[in-house]
Tab-separated table of C-alpha atoms in Angstrom:
chain	number	residue	atom	x	y	z
A	1	MET	CA	194.407	35.319	113.989
A	2	VAL	CA	194.221	38.018	115.414
A	3	THR	CA	193.774	41.259	112.814
A	4	LEU	CA	194.402	45.014	114.179
A	5	HIS	CA	192.303	47.071	112.437
A	6	VAL	CA	193.991	50.096	112.562
A	7	PHE	CA	195.272	51.201	108.589
A	8	SER	CA	193.081	52.818	105.396
A	9	ALA	CA	195.024	52.394	102.831
A	10	LYS	CA	197.491	50.007	103.543
A	11	PRO	CA	196.865	46.315	105.070
A	12	ASN	CA	196.209	45.108	108.752
A	13	PRO	CA	198.682	44.004	110.252
A	14	PHE	CA	197.837	40.548	111.713
A	15	TRP	CA	199.027	37.770	113.722
A	16	MET	CA	198.726	34.128	114.829
A	17	ILE	CA	198.519	33.291	118.443
A	18	ASN	CA	198.392	30.077	120.306
A	19	ILE	CA	196.115	28.377	122.643
A	20	LYS	CA	198.311	29.228	125.525
A	21	GLN	CA	197.457	33.405	125.024
A	22	ILE	CA	193.407	32.288	123.842
A	23	ILE	CA	192.959	30.509	126.875
A	24	PRO	CA	193.076	33.871	129.075
A	25	MET	CA	190.993	35.634	126.335
A	26	LYS	CA	188.514	33.346	126.713
A	27	ASN	CA	188.037	33.278	130.155
A	28	LEU	CA	187.826	37.543	130.437
A	29	VAL	CA	185.011	37.103	127.964
A	30	LYS	CA	183.366	34.568	129.858
A	31	LYS	CA	183.402	36.658	133.270
A	32	MET	CA	182.895	39.993	130.757
A	33	LEU	CA	179.801	38.066	129.387
A	34	ASN	CA	178.488	37.277	132.581
A	35	ASP	CA	179.264	40.847	133.576
A	36	ASN	CA	176.395	41.680	130.599
A	37	GLU	CA	179.349	43.405	128.895
A	38	LYS	CA	177.454	42.302	125.529
A	39	ARG	CA	179.400	44.200	123.565
A	40	LEU	CA	181.289	41.630	121.022
A	41	LEU	CA	179.910	43.431	117.356
A	42	PRO	CA	180.544	42.288	114.066
A	43	ILE	CA	183.234	43.286	112.031
A	44	ASN	CA	181.137	45.447	109.646
A	45	SER	CA	179.964	47.742	112.096
A	46	THR	CA	181.705	50.516	112.903
A	47	ARG	CA	184.568	51.801	111.379
A	48	THR	CA	186.724	55.246	111.829
A	49	VAL	CA	190.134	55.885	110.498
A	50	GLY	CA	193.177	55.038	113.178
A	51	TYR	CA	192.230	52.497	115.626
A	52	GLN	CA	188.852	50.508	114.785
A	53	GLY	CA	189.540	47.344	117.561
A	54	PHE	CA	190.194	43.228	116.565
A	55	THR	CA	188.977	40.783	114.317
A	56	ILE	CA	190.125	37.177	116.483
A	57	SER	CA	189.420	34.551	113.008
A	58	CYS	CA	188.718	31.033	112.526
A	59	SER	CA	188.032	31.408	109.222
A	60	SER	CA	186.566	33.386	107.160
A	61	ASP	CA	182.844	32.454	107.620
A	62	ASN	CA	184.407	32.447	112.472
A	63	GLU	CA	185.649	35.960	113.227
A	64	ILE	CA	184.366	38.140	115.826
A	65	PHE	CA	185.373	42.474	115.720
A	66	ILE	CA	186.288	43.361	119.103
A	67	HIS	CA	186.302	47.332	120.500
A	68	GLY	CA	185.322	49.072	123.764
A	69	LEU	CA	186.345	45.700	126.264
A	70	ASN	CA	189.558	47.108	127.321
A	71	SER	CA	191.297	44.363	129.350
A	72	LEU	CA	190.566	42.557	126.009
A	73	GLU	CA	191.585	44.612	124.020
A	74	ASN	CA	195.287	44.779	126.080
A	75	GLN	CA	195.631	41.468	125.805
A	76	LEU	CA	195.195	41.214	122.526
A	77	LEU	CA	197.604	44.007	121.615
A	78	GLU	CA	200.240	42.704	124.670
A	79	SER	CA	199.888	39.148	122.170
A	80	GLY	CA	200.517	41.623	119.045
A	81	LYS	CA	204.141	43.555	120.432
A	82	SER	CA	206.854	41.716	118.188
A	83	TYR	CA	204.350	42.726	114.947
A	84	LEU	CA	204.177	46.393	115.684
A	85	SER	CA	206.156	49.338	115.310
A	86	LYS	CA	206.044	51.365	118.692
A	87	THR	CA	204.636	54.465	117.148
A	88	ILE	CA	201.486	52.037	116.106
A	89	ILE	CA	200.930	50.299	119.899
A	90	GLU	CA	201.666	54.156	121.533
A	91	HIS	CA	197.760	55.201	118.967
A	92	VAL	CA	196.112	52.391	119.617
A	93	SER	CA	196.561	51.759	123.740
A	94	GLU	CA	196.394	55.797	123.283
A	95	ASN	CA	192.400	55.111	121.491
A	96	LEU	CA	191.801	52.164	123.316
A	97	GLY	CA	187.606	52.607	125.204
A	98	ARG	CA	187.421	55.018	122.818
A	99	SER	CA	183.633	56.460	121.600
A	100	LEU	CA	183.345	54.655	117.800
A	101	VAL	CA	180.569	56.021	115.358
A	102	SER	CA	178.198	53.536	114.111
A	103	THR	CA	177.985	52.980	109.737
A	104	ASN	CA	175.494	50.374	108.547
A	105	TYR	CA	174.114	49.858	104.995
A	106	THR	CA	173.019	46.971	102.206
A	107	SER	CA	173.267	46.780	98.697
A	108	LEU	CA	170.399	48.195	97.034
A	109	THR	CA	171.174	46.882	93.861
A	110	ARG	CA	172.017	43.939	91.628
A	111	ILE	CA	175.205	44.228	89.788
A	112	ASN	CA	178.198	41.526	89.922
A	113	CYS	CA	180.980	43.465	92.055
A	114	ASP	CA	182.485	40.758	90.046
A	115	LEU	CA	182.703	42.022	87.208
A	116	VAL	CA	185.553	45.115	88.036
A	117	PRO	CA	186.815	47.548	87.484
A	118	ILE	CA	183.108	49.359	88.191
A	119	LYS	CA	183.554	52.890	87.664
A	120	GLY	CA	181.940	56.092	88.541
A	121	SER	CA	180.326	58.772	87.022
A	122	ASP	CA	182.347	61.761	85.761
A	123	LYS	CA	180.059	63.879	87.097
A	124	VAL	CA	180.714	64.981	90.717
A	125	PRO	CA	179.073	61.815	92.787
A	126	ILE	CA	176.392	62.147	95.996
A	127	PHE	CA	176.783	59.844	98.800
A	128	SER	CA	175.169	56.975	98.653
A	129	PRO	CA	176.175	53.861	99.339
A	130	GLN	CA	173.411	51.233	98.654
A	131	THR	CA	173.748	52.740	94.808
A	132	GLU	CA	176.810	54.606	94.104
A	133	ASN	CA	178.879	52.083	91.634
A	134	GLY	CA	176.532	49.729	92.488
A	135	GLY	CA	176.113	49.046	95.810
A	136	CYS	CA	179.769	47.087	95.127
A	137	PHE	CA	182.174	49.011	97.725
A	138	VAL	CA	178.752	47.759	99.998
A	139	LYS	CA	178.699	44.099	98.877
A	140	LYS	CA	183.033	44.276	98.033
A	141	GLN	CA	183.235	45.955	101.526
A	142	SER	CA	186.219	44.048	102.887
A	143	ALA	CA	188.573	44.307	99.061
A	144	ASN	CA	188.517	48.160	98.666
A	145	ASN	CA	189.967	50.847	100.614
A	146	CYS	CA	190.142	53.942	101.095
A	147	TYR	CA	191.940	54.997	97.527
A	148	ALA	CA	189.198	52.402	95.596
A	149	TYR	CA	186.507	54.712	97.433
A	150	GLY	CA	188.602	58.325	96.461
A	151	THR	CA	188.870	57.254	93.215
A	152	ASN	CA	185.437	56.312	92.818
A	153	ILE	CA	186.813	53.253	90.952
A	154	VAL	CA	185.270	49.091	92.484
A	155	THR	CA	188.449	46.740	92.192
A	156	ASN	CA	188.621	44.649	94.756
A	157	THR	CA	192.093	44.415	94.952
A	158	TYR	CA	192.525	47.097	98.022
A	159	PRO	CA	194.212	49.363	95.249
A	160	GLN	CA	197.302	51.554	95.942
A	161	PRO	CA	198.258	54.249	94.928
A	162	GLY	CA	201.279	53.332	91.509
A	163	ARG	CA	200.251	49.843	91.540
A	164	TYR	CA	197.971	50.399	88.781
A	165	SER	CA	201.529	52.416	86.497
A	166	GLY	CA	203.205	49.904	87.740
A	167	THR	CA	205.288	52.155	90.457
A	168	GLN	CA	205.801	51.075	94.137
A	169	LEU	CA	205.836	53.283	97.328
A	170	SER	CA	209.648	53.742	98.762
A	171	ALA	CA	208.075	55.402	101.337
A	172	ILE	CA	204.054	56.502	102.831
A	173	THR	CA	205.507	60.359	102.694
A	174	CYS	CA	203.446	63.745	100.541
A	175	GLU	CA	205.555	63.650	98.219
A	176	THR	CA	205.619	60.475	97.207
A	177	VAL	CA	202.718	58.866	97.454
A	178	ARG	CA	201.226	62.110	95.164
A	179	LYS	CA	203.720	60.999	92.614
A	180	ALA	CA	202.070	58.221	92.688
A	181	ALA	CA	198.594	58.821	92.399
A	182	VAL	CA	199.429	60.856	89.521
A	183	LEU	CA	201.341	58.266	87.587
A	184	ASP	CA	197.579	56.309	88.353
A	185	GLY	CA	196.005	59.039	85.915
A	186	LEU	CA	194.990	61.874	89.060
A	187	VAL	CA	195.688	65.383	88.518
A	188	TYR	CA	197.596	67.455	91.409
A	189	TYR	CA	195.302	70.683	92.711
A	190	GLY	CA	197.417	71.791	95.080
A	191	THR	CA	197.024	72.214	98.716
A	192	ASN	CA	194.426	75.182	98.369
A	193	LEU	CA	190.584	73.375	99.887
A	194	PRO	CA	188.893	73.921	96.716
A	195	VAL	CA	185.450	75.954	97.216
A	196	ASP	CA	183.339	74.660	93.966
A	197	HIS	CA	183.688	71.595	92.005
A	198	PRO	CA	185.451	70.752	88.750
A	199	LYS	CA	183.698	70.435	85.443
A	200	SER	CA	184.921	67.019	85.033
A	201	GLY	CA	185.700	64.668	87.618
A	202	HIS	CA	185.314	65.718	91.471
A	203	PHE	CA	188.384	66.446	94.162
A	204	VAL	CA	190.698	64.062	97.292
A	205	ALA	CA	192.165	64.783	99.641
A	206	LEU	CA	195.383	63.138	100.487
A	207	LEU	CA	196.105	63.055	105.115
A	208	LEU	CA	199.457	61.164	105.860
A	209	TRP	CA	200.482	59.469	108.310
A	210	PRO	CA	204.233	60.005	108.278
A	211	ASN	CA	206.129	56.839	107.540
A	212	ILE	CA	202.605	54.727	108.962
A	213	ASP	CA	199.881	54.655	106.471
A	214	TYR	CA	197.766	57.108	104.329
A	215	HIS	CA	194.217	58.035	103.816
A	216	TRP	CA	192.421	59.338	101.335
A	217	ILE	CA	188.915	61.063	101.376
A	218	ARG	CA	187.028	62.962	98.434
A	219	LYS	CA	184.834	65.815	98.123
A	220	ASP	CA	180.796	64.780	97.565
A	221	ALA	CA	177.825	67.234	95.093
A	222	THR	CA	176.797	68.254	98.852
A	223	GLY	CA	180.118	70.093	99.407
A	224	PHE	CA	180.616	68.269	102.671
A	225	TRP	CA	183.498	65.304	102.539
A	226	SER	CA	182.901	61.286	102.727
A	227	HIS	CA	185.489	58.239	102.791
A	228	LYS	CA	185.971	54.995	102.777
A	229	PRO	CA	188.473	53.641	106.251
A	230	GLY	CA	190.361	50.778	105.138
A	231	THR	CA	188.044	47.676	104.929
A	232	GLY	CA	185.499	49.997	106.875
A	233	ALA	CA	182.601	50.607	105.747
A	234	VAL	CA	181.953	54.094	103.578
A	235	THR	CA	181.070	56.968	105.785
A	236	ASN	CA	180.943	61.110	105.375
A	237	LYS	CA	182.045	61.152	109.232
A	238	ASP	CA	184.841	61.948	111.065
A	239	ASN	CA	185.553	60.596	114.641
A	240	THR	CA	183.707	62.208	116.827
A	241	GLY	CA	180.090	61.374	114.474
A	242	SER	CA	180.628	64.834	112.635
A	243	LEU	CA	179.730	66.264	108.896
A	244	ILE	CA	183.149	66.304	107.375
A	245	SER	CA	183.427	69.982	106.158
A	246	ASN	CA	187.387	70.334	106.052
A	247	PRO	CA	188.936	67.351	105.716
A	248	SER	CA	192.837	69.091	107.454
A	249	VAL	CA	190.736	70.214	110.038
A	250	SER	CA	188.197	67.535	110.460
A	251	ASN	CA	187.934	66.208	114.245
A	252	GLY	CA	189.227	68.495	116.085
A	253	TYR	CA	188.264	71.637	117.860
A	254	ILE	CA	189.490	75.689	117.703
A	255	THR	CA	190.460	77.921	120.166
A	256	GLY	CA	191.853	81.884	119.603
A	257	GLY	CA	193.181	83.971	122.742
A	258	LYS	CA	195.295	87.561	123.364
A	259	ASP	CA	198.020	85.899	121.969
A	260	GLY	CA	196.987	86.189	118.123
A	261	LYS	CA	196.995	82.373	117.849
A	262	VAL	CA	194.273	80.510	116.850
A	263	ILE	CA	195.050	76.484	118.044
A	264	LEU	CA	193.594	73.488	116.574
A	265	TRP	CA	193.234	70.560	119.118
A	266	ASP	CA	192.970	67.566	118.894
A	267	PRO	CA	188.778	65.718	119.773
A	268	GLU	CA	190.267	65.413	123.647
A	269	PHE	CA	191.918	69.170	123.872
A	270	LYS	CA	195.534	67.146	124.623
A	271	LYS	CA	197.529	67.322	121.827
A	272	ASN	CA	197.602	71.055	120.036
A	273	ILE	CA	197.428	69.756	116.005
A	274	LYS	CA	198.300	72.680	114.823
A	275	THR	CA	199.226	76.976	115.550
A	276	TYR	CA	198.908	79.557	113.539
A	277	GLU	CA	199.363	82.727	114.495
A	278	LEU	CA	197.594	86.547	112.943
A	279	THR	CA	200.554	88.220	111.231
A	280	ASN	CA	200.715	90.186	108.503
A	281	LYS	CA	203.908	88.088	106.970
A	282	ASN	CA	201.297	84.900	107.055
A	283	LEU	CA	198.780	86.826	104.708
A	284	ALA	CA	197.945	85.114	101.278
A	285	SER	CA	198.756	87.387	98.442
A	286	ASP	CA	195.329	87.724	97.286
A	287	SER	CA	194.340	88.628	100.808
A	288	ARG	CA	191.994	91.508	100.379
A	289	GLY	CA	193.747	93.793	103.874
A	290	LEU	CA	196.281	94.172	105.867
A	291	LEU	CA	196.447	93.306	109.443
A	292	THR	CA	196.550	96.195	111.811
A	293	GLU	CA	199.043	95.252	114.461
A	294	GLU	CA	200.956	96.879	116.950
A	295	GLU	CA	205.101	96.765	118.166
A	296	THR	CA	203.605	96.732	121.824
A	297	SER	CA	200.474	93.800	121.860
A	298	LYS	CA	199.136	91.615	119.183
A	299	THR	CA	195.845	91.374	117.735
A	300	SER	CA	193.329	89.454	119.466
A	301	ILE	CA	191.025	87.302	118.328
A	302	ARG	CA	187.550	87.536	119.944
A	303	ALA	CA	185.490	85.101	117.643
A	304	VAL	CA	186.837	81.685	116.075
A	305	THR	CA	184.754	79.420	114.191
A	306	LEU	CA	185.540	75.842	112.086
A	307	THR	CA	183.117	75.302	109.317
A	308	ARG	CA	184.727	74.657	105.971
A	309	ARG	CA	187.479	76.784	106.311
A	310	ILE	CA	188.875	77.849	110.093
A	311	PHE	CA	187.061	81.791	110.028
A	312	VAL	CA	188.488	84.607	112.601
A	313	GLY	CA	187.235	87.889	114.038
A	314	THR	CA	189.439	89.849	115.729
A	315	ASN	CA	189.326	92.871	118.229
A	316	ARG	CA	190.318	95.160	115.304
A	317	GLY	CA	187.720	94.700	113.123
A	318	GLU	CA	188.712	91.784	110.757
A	319	ILE	CA	187.423	88.519	109.426
A	320	CYS	CA	190.085	86.693	108.800
A	321	GLU	CA	190.018	82.843	106.908
A	322	ILE	CA	193.264	80.478	106.483
A	323	GLU	CA	194.451	77.943	105.287
A	324	LYS	CA	195.896	74.552	106.399
A	325	ASP	CA	199.306	75.781	105.596
A	326	GLY	CA	198.852	78.834	107.798
A	327	ARG	CA	197.921	80.842	105.124
A	328	ILE	CA	195.902	84.318	106.476
A	329	ARG	CA	193.199	86.343	104.510
A	330	ILE	CA	191.542	89.153	105.051
A	331	CYS	CA	187.387	88.520	104.122
A	332	VAL	CA	186.077	91.881	105.730
A	333	GLN	CA	187.831	94.254	107.570
A	334	GLY	CA	187.137	97.708	109.450
A	335	HIS	CA	188.007	100.004	112.646
A	336	GLY	CA	187.649	98.397	114.899
A	337	GLU	CA	186.960	99.290	119.042
A	338	GLY	CA	184.316	102.372	119.840
A	339	GLU	CA	183.118	104.693	117.169
A	340	MET	CA	184.243	106.072	113.655
A	341	TRP	CA	183.472	109.264	113.035
A	342	GLY	CA	185.823	110.214	110.154
A	343	LEU	CA	186.126	109.725	106.626
A	344	SER	CA	187.012	112.108	103.785
A	345	THR	CA	187.695	111.565	99.777
A	346	HIS	CA	191.311	111.424	98.543
A	347	PRO	CA	190.610	115.041	95.598
A	348	ASN	CA	192.068	112.714	92.324
A	349	LYS	CA	192.178	109.456	93.431
A	350	TYR	CA	189.512	106.527	94.072
A	351	GLU	CA	190.587	106.624	98.060
A	352	ILE	CA	189.274	107.405	101.739
A	353	CYS	CA	190.545	108.312	104.839
A	354	THR	CA	188.722	106.539	107.621
A	355	VAL	CA	189.459	107.842	111.407
A	356	SER	CA	187.999	106.578	114.693
A	357	ASP	CA	187.540	105.347	118.472
A	358	ASP	CA	190.239	102.942	117.601
A	359	LYS	CA	193.428	105.072	117.082
A	360	THR	CA	193.681	103.921	113.739
A	361	VAL	CA	193.872	106.817	110.410
A	362	ARG	CA	193.062	103.768	107.377
A	363	ILE	CA	194.275	104.415	103.742
A	364	TRP	CA	191.013	102.594	101.772
A	365	SER	CA	191.008	101.090	98.051
A	366	LEU	CA	187.362	102.273	96.578
A	367	GLN	CA	188.739	100.757	93.840
A	368	ASP	CA	189.780	97.266	95.335
A	369	ARG	CA	187.775	97.423	97.947
A	370	ARG	CA	190.611	97.046	100.558
A	371	MET	CA	192.475	99.270	103.034
A	372	ILE	CA	195.558	99.892	101.935
A	373	ARG	CA	197.868	101.271	104.482
A	374	TYR	CA	197.023	102.122	108.061
A	375	LYS	CA	199.070	103.876	111.294
A	376	ILE	CA	197.965	103.344	114.687
A	377	PHE	CA	198.575	107.056	117.440
A	378	LYS	CA	197.934	107.288	120.924
A	379	ASN	CA	194.921	109.322	121.077
A	380	LEU	CA	191.421	108.823	120.044
A	381	LEU	CA	190.048	110.110	116.741
A	382	ARG	CA	187.440	112.192	115.611
A	383	THR	CA	187.889	114.286	111.933
A	384	CYS	CA	190.516	113.620	108.903
A	385	GLU	CA	190.023	116.188	105.793
A	386	TYR	CA	192.540	115.533	102.802
A	387	SER	CA	193.871	118.582	101.479
A	388	GLN	CA	193.298	119.991	98.067
A	389	SER	CA	196.675	118.402	96.797
A	390	GLY	CA	195.942	115.490	98.508
A	391	LYS	CA	199.291	115.572	99.689
A	392	THR	CA	198.981	115.951	102.783
A	393	ILE	CA	195.699	114.912	105.760
A	394	ALA	CA	194.498	116.597	108.522
A	395	VAL	CA	193.746	114.570	111.015
A	396	GLY	CA	191.838	115.879	114.959
A	397	THR	CA	191.428	113.867	118.264
A	398	LYS	CA	188.954	113.713	120.812
A	399	ASP	CA	190.758	115.348	123.306
A	400	GLY	CA	191.112	118.508	120.992
A	401	HIS	CA	194.303	118.210	119.668
A	402	PHE	CA	195.530	118.215	115.880
A	403	MET	CA	198.067	116.606	113.063
A	404	ILE	CA	199.206	116.823	109.543
A	405	LEU	CA	200.472	113.858	108.166
A	406	ASN	CA	201.853	112.883	105.514
A	407	GLU	CA	199.681	111.057	103.011
A	408	ALA	CA	202.157	108.677	100.680
A	409	ASP	CA	203.056	107.656	104.609
A	410	LEU	CA	201.199	108.751	106.661
A	411	ASN	CA	203.679	110.037	109.438
A	412	ILE	CA	203.292	112.953	111.246
A	413	ILE	CA	203.879	116.991	109.353
A	414	VAL	CA	203.165	118.801	112.182
A	415	SER	CA	201.425	118.223	115.587
A	416	VAL	CA	199.002	121.261	117.677
A	417	GLU	CA	197.723	121.431	121.154
A	418	HIS	CA	195.428	123.802	121.493
A	419	ARG	CA	192.102	122.629	123.147
A	420	ASN	CA	190.579	120.461	125.154
A	421	GLN	CA	187.773	118.613	123.660
A	422	GLU	CA	187.287	116.859	121.180
A	423	VAL	CA	187.859	118.033	117.311
A	424	SER	CA	184.578	117.737	115.495
A	425	ASP	CA	185.250	118.899	112.119
A	426	ILE	CA	188.386	120.057	110.239
A	427	LYS	CA	188.649	121.681	106.757
A	428	PHE	CA	191.151	122.716	104.529
A	429	SER	CA	191.188	125.901	102.916
A	430	PRO	CA	190.367	126.001	98.693
A	431	ASN	CA	193.952	127.186	98.231
A	432	ASP	CA	195.138	125.056	100.854
A	433	ARG	CA	197.252	127.496	102.409
A	434	TYR	CA	194.529	127.849	105.623
A	435	LEU	CA	193.694	124.933	108.328
A	436	ALA	CA	189.940	125.718	110.034
A	437	VAL	CA	190.041	123.055	113.244
A	438	GLY	CA	186.430	123.076	114.872
A	439	THR	CA	186.130	121.977	118.695
A	440	HIS	CA	183.900	120.776	121.344
A	441	ASP	CA	185.275	123.837	123.202
A	442	ASN	CA	182.998	125.752	120.817
A	443	PHE	CA	185.543	127.617	118.360
A	444	VAL	CA	187.529	127.284	115.664
A	445	ASP	CA	190.810	127.835	115.344
A	446	ILE	CA	192.533	128.717	111.890
A	447	TYR	CA	195.973	127.966	111.106
A	448	ASN	CA	198.343	128.561	108.816
A	449	VAL	CA	199.372	125.359	106.713
A	450	GLU	CA	203.017	126.584	105.591
A	451	THR	CA	204.042	127.948	108.670
A	452	GLN	CA	202.008	125.990	111.632
A	453	LYS	CA	201.099	128.764	113.156
A	454	ARG	CA	196.896	129.797	114.396
A	455	VAL	CA	196.533	133.074	112.744
A	456	GLY	CA	192.708	133.600	113.931
A	457	ILE	CA	190.004	132.594	116.146
A	458	CYS	CA	185.977	132.310	115.743
A	459	LYS	CA	184.435	133.037	118.779
A	460	ALA	CA	180.931	133.408	118.343
A	461	ASN	CA	179.433	130.185	118.677
A	462	SER	CA	177.265	129.063	121.893
A	463	SER	CA	177.273	126.060	121.525
A	464	TYR	CA	180.114	123.294	120.127
A	465	ILE	CA	180.631	123.516	116.362
A	466	THR	CA	179.488	119.990	114.471
A	467	HIS	CA	181.174	121.597	110.571
A	468	ILE	CA	183.108	123.811	108.853
A	469	ASP	CA	182.773	125.263	105.248
A	470	TRP	CA	184.833	127.058	103.735
A	471	ASP	CA	184.042	129.468	99.964
A	472	ALA	CA	185.872	129.114	97.352
A	473	ASN	CA	188.164	132.161	97.104
A	474	SER	CA	188.592	130.856	100.832
A	475	LYS	CA	188.058	134.472	102.495
A	476	LEU	CA	185.041	133.084	104.060
A	477	ILE	CA	184.282	130.392	106.597
A	478	MET	CA	180.498	129.103	107.172
A	479	THR	CA	180.143	127.466	110.783
A	480	ASN	CA	177.011	125.228	112.202
A	481	SER	CA	177.310	124.496	116.190
A	482	GLY	CA	174.928	122.321	119.064
A	483	ALA	CA	172.809	125.313	119.051
A	484	LYS	CA	172.122	124.695	115.784
A	485	GLU	CA	173.287	127.818	114.833
A	486	GLN	CA	175.005	129.128	111.241
A	487	LEU	CA	177.267	132.122	111.732
A	488	PHE	CA	180.279	133.376	109.348
A	489	TYR	CA	183.365	134.698	109.918
A	490	GLU	CA	185.977	136.400	107.274
A	491	ALA	CA	189.570	133.764	107.701
A	492	PRO	CA	192.245	134.512	108.383
A	493	ARG	CA	191.226	136.392	111.082
A	494	GLY	CA	188.057	134.853	112.176
A	495	THR	CA	185.799	138.367	112.600
A	496	ARG	CA	182.357	137.532	112.682
A	497	ILE	CA	180.713	138.297	109.714
A	498	THR	CA	176.855	139.586	110.212
A	499	SER	CA	175.421	140.868	106.891
A	500	ILE	CA	175.913	137.499	105.048
A	501	LYS	CA	171.990	135.780	105.102
A	502	THR	CA	170.441	131.500	104.913
A	503	THR	CA	169.318	133.162	101.594
A	504	ASP	CA	172.748	134.746	99.922
A	505	VAL	CA	174.412	131.307	100.585
A	506	GLU	CA	174.599	128.700	97.864
A	507	LYS	CA	173.199	126.128	98.011
């Protein structure tokens, strides 16, 4: 009898072979042994999810497990093609010769594993196959599958979801298997990967090979996941031998690029398992912020890692977490490329405005600690300032221009291009009638906000302007420059005043 080890939850397919089929296989094995290809392994030595190998047996005490001998495995697969579906045949053909992870355990207890059911503790399980449940998942390895191990109950019946409640699976879909498990007493948690452990019991995850097979995997106290692939040994590793931190993306690689897409690949980089696109339409409702998208270019991926979650770093200052269903959460967000010089606090709300060389104006909620809106402009931005009413925001650029924006939607109300060098400071007067704009041209220009015209220029500074301040009556401007000057001007005309001393300034 030949048994194909390929399923985790369902019983593995088997078929009988005749003497005509056995003779060429025996000759092939003899040749391999003569060539020192001694890779015939005992049945309990190696298991993974998916194709694992073949067993040839004459009786329960006389069987041999075969894996890694491609010529012989091909003959065994050929002998069973009339018993197997096209999907299974293709899967086995693709995985012949793939390396497997060896797992050997010996039970360390003397409990009678025939006295079933043997239930584990209600606490979160610790990965210890030798002692857990009396070591019976080791002693009765072939009689218990992934569902038995996932629920932490030794039954020795190769249990199936729904059998305990008297239900039979009508199909192998997420919905039918989930419902059958709930009828058995499991509690449905949802599709989000749990971060912590439940107060009672433990988490299990259902993985599906649609219409073919399903697999259960459980979360242990370490935060990693373990499983029992079919009749194989319990393991806490995936097909590559890695610890399983995220069952939905285990056993693969993750990449990201300038197209804003994150792709999960199979271990051989041959199959695109899933594609995630970084767009605001895919943001989860509890995301802390917004992606700074542009119509002409997408968010570029700068860094990506696959741990218990998929984490992505972008060219625009976001660190994002991606769930297996494609929902995106922004964990941390800041400005992107270049320097950030501009910051202003809202006069009435717990909000701030920031600008930087990444050409974005961003409004942040200090209470929620997240970006609540943004806008991208053509120029590098260097400074910003709320008006006293909080209804408008003045923004200065690195090439000497400035804009006044509507605070509610960040649309431009007015744009002025009088200077050529960067705007280093910008300030509304306390009465909101005037706007002072200091630049690296060594000037401070004073504008009437209502008429949008320049009404004065402060010209006496010998170096670039670093800071501007108004007096409480909106009639006096104080400036600092790169030459460490502190000069005073009358507003709005910009006439220099020399009678004021530094000691006269409020501190």
